[in-house]
mmCIF file of C-alpha atoms in Angstrom:
data_model
loop_
_atom_site.group_PDB
_atom_site.id
_atom_site.type_symbol
_atom_site.label_atom_id
_atom_site.label_comp_id
_atom_site.label_asym_id
_atom_site.label_seq_id
_atom_site.Cartn_x
_atom_site.Cartn_y
_atom_site.Cartn_z
ATOM 1 C CA MET A 1 -97.314 -2.130 -31.545
ATOM 2 C CA SER A 2 -94.872 -0.854 -28.979
ATOM 3 C CA LEU A 3 -91.106 -1.150 -29.292
ATOM 4 C CA SER A 4 -90.982 -4.150 -26.976
ATOM 5 C CA GLU A 5 -93.903 -5.896 -28.721
ATOM 6 C CA THR A 6 -92.255 -5.390 -32.110
ATOM 7 C CA ALA A 7 -88.896 -6.654 -30.824
ATOM 8 C CA LYS A 8 -90.541 -9.777 -29.371
ATOM 9 C CA VAL A 9 -92.386 -10.583 -32.617
ATOM 10 C CA VAL A 10 -89.205 -10.121 -34.656
ATOM 11 C CA ALA A 11 -87.023 -12.207 -32.316
ATOM 12 C CA GLU A 12 -89.535 -15.062 -32.181
ATOM 13 C CA SER A 13 -90.231 -15.047 -35.926
ATOM 14 C CA PHE A 14 -86.467 -14.953 -36.620
ATOM 15 C CA TYR A 15 -85.646 -17.958 -34.446
ATOM 16 C CA GLN A 16 -88.777 -19.919 -35.399
ATOM 17 C CA GLY A 17 -88.332 -19.437 -39.164
ATOM 18 C CA ASP A 18 -91.514 -17.422 -39.784
ATOM 19 C CA LYS A 19 -90.339 -15.324 -42.747
ATOM 20 C CA ALA A 20 -93.781 -13.795 -43.435
ATOM 21 C CA THR A 21 -94.049 -12.350 -39.918
ATOM 22 C CA LEU A 22 -90.400 -11.332 -39.937
ATOM 23 C CA LYS A 23 -90.877 -9.416 -43.200
ATOM 24 C CA LYS A 24 -93.987 -7.645 -41.887
ATOM 25 C CA HIS A 25 -92.119 -6.212 -38.887
ATOM 26 C CA THR A 26 -88.792 -5.265 -40.495
ATOM 27 C CA THR A 27 -87.609 -2.757 -43.069
ATOM 28 C CA ALA A 28 -86.384 -4.087 -46.424
ATOM 29 C CA ASP A 29 -82.749 -3.855 -45.222
ATOM 30 C CA GLY A 30 -83.607 -5.403 -41.871
ATOM 31 C CA PHE A 31 -85.406 -8.314 -43.507
ATOM 32 C CA ALA A 32 -82.582 -8.939 -45.983
ATOM 33 C CA ASN A 33 -80.028 -9.026 -43.173
ATOM 34 C CA LEU A 34 -82.042 -11.181 -40.750
ATOM 35 C CA SER A 35 -83.408 -13.629 -43.334
ATOM 36 C CA SER A 36 -79.885 -14.317 -44.625
ATOM 37 C CA LEU A 37 -78.919 -15.471 -41.110
ATOM 38 C CA GLN A 38 -82.175 -17.151 -40.151
ATOM 39 C CA ASP A 39 -81.393 -20.733 -41.193
ATOM 40 C CA MET A 40 -78.285 -20.856 -38.989
ATOM 41 C CA PHE A 41 -80.348 -20.087 -35.871
ATOM 42 C CA ALA A 42 -83.489 -22.136 -36.461
ATOM 43 C CA GLU A 43 -85.336 -23.358 -33.370
ATOM 44 C CA ASP A 44 -88.443 -25.500 -32.895
ATOM 45 C CA LYS A 45 -91.570 -23.469 -33.712
ATOM 46 C CA ASN A 46 -93.161 -24.650 -30.465
ATOM 47 C CA SER A 47 -90.226 -23.767 -28.234
ATOM 48 C CA GLU A 48 -90.591 -21.033 -25.623
ATOM 49 C CA SER A 49 -88.570 -17.909 -26.366
ATOM 50 C CA ASP A 50 -88.576 -16.610 -22.775
ATOM 51 C CA PHE A 51 -88.251 -13.137 -24.358
ATOM 52 C CA LYS A 52 -87.298 -10.334 -21.965
ATOM 53 C CA ILE A 53 -86.529 -6.660 -22.528
ATOM 54 C CA VAL A 54 -83.193 -5.755 -20.960
ATOM 55 C CA ASP A 55 -83.185 -2.060 -21.944
ATOM 56 C CA GLU A 56 -84.754 0.468 -24.350
ATOM 57 C CA ALA A 57 -83.449 3.823 -25.559
ATOM 58 C CA MET A 58 -84.247 6.500 -28.126
ATOM 59 C CA VAL A 59 -81.408 8.101 -30.092
ATOM 60 C CA GLY A 60 -82.673 10.678 -32.557
ATOM 61 C CA GLU A 61 -85.179 9.015 -34.891
ATOM 62 C CA PHE A 62 -84.075 5.510 -33.917
ATOM 63 C CA ALA A 63 -85.072 3.303 -31.016
ATOM 64 C CA TRP A 64 -82.833 0.607 -29.612
ATOM 65 C CA VAL A 65 -84.065 -2.476 -27.768
ATOM 66 C CA LYS A 66 -81.730 -4.809 -25.911
ATOM 67 C CA TYR A 67 -83.343 -8.179 -25.235
ATOM 68 C CA SER A 68 -82.635 -11.700 -24.091
ATOM 69 C CA THR A 69 -84.120 -15.008 -25.217
ATOM 70 C CA ALA A 70 -83.748 -18.642 -24.286
ATOM 71 C CA TYR A 71 -82.295 -19.165 -27.776
ATOM 72 C CA ASP A 72 -79.028 -17.300 -27.203
ATOM 73 C CA SER A 73 -76.819 -16.901 -24.153
ATOM 74 C CA LYS A 74 -75.877 -13.319 -25.127
ATOM 75 C CA PRO A 75 -78.431 -10.481 -25.265
ATOM 76 C CA GLY A 76 -79.362 -9.175 -28.692
ATOM 77 C CA VAL A 77 -79.938 -5.602 -29.821
ATOM 78 C CA PHE A 78 -82.463 -4.389 -32.371
ATOM 79 C CA LYS A 79 -82.380 -0.973 -34.022
ATOM 80 C CA LEU A 80 -85.906 0.196 -34.847
ATOM 81 C CA VAL A 81 -87.250 2.991 -37.017
ATOM 82 C CA GLN A 82 -90.786 4.164 -37.725
ATOM 83 C CA GLU A 83 -91.974 3.279 -41.202
ATOM 84 C CA ASP A 84 -95.550 4.118 -42.230
ATOM 85 C CA GLY A 85 -96.403 4.829 -38.585
ATOM 86 C CA GLN A 86 -95.199 1.417 -37.367
ATOM 87 C CA TRP A 87 -92.027 0.493 -35.497
ATOM 88 C CA LYS A 88 -89.892 -1.842 -37.620
ATOM 89 C CA VAL A 89 -86.547 -3.471 -36.996
ATOM 90 C CA THR A 90 -83.944 -2.206 -39.426
ATOM 91 C CA HIS A 91 -80.390 -3.220 -40.261
ATOM 92 C CA ASN A 92 -77.934 -2.557 -37.452
ATOM 93 C CA GLY A 93 -74.684 -1.982 -39.341
ATOM 94 C CA PRO A 94 -71.213 -2.545 -37.918
ATOM 95 C CA ARG A 95 -70.636 1.217 -37.619
ATOM 96 C CA ASP A 96 -73.902 1.843 -35.792
ATOM 97 C CA LYS A 97 -73.081 2.838 -32.243
ATOM 98 C CA GLY A 98 -76.175 2.206 -30.198
ATOM 99 C CA PRO A 99 -76.563 3.229 -26.566
ATOM 100 C CA PHE A 100 -75.714 -0.225 -25.172
#
């Protein structure tokens, strides 16, 4: 999957509480971080995400995707890394300075 496709799957599975899909498209650290927050942001599984890519950038071995959804008024940012040939969302730590 492309960066934007991966970001969309992760955002929708995060907000809709689909832990199996979330785990499949995140690194171990990314899953641990996102799943610990997931219950606070739960949305109806049938709700429309209205997912849109705001920006994408590559910085070294990492990709960054800035996106918006109907679930949050502020855009979100995912940090992605390739793992076993697939793009996966990983943990975006407080010291990580992305391009946005």
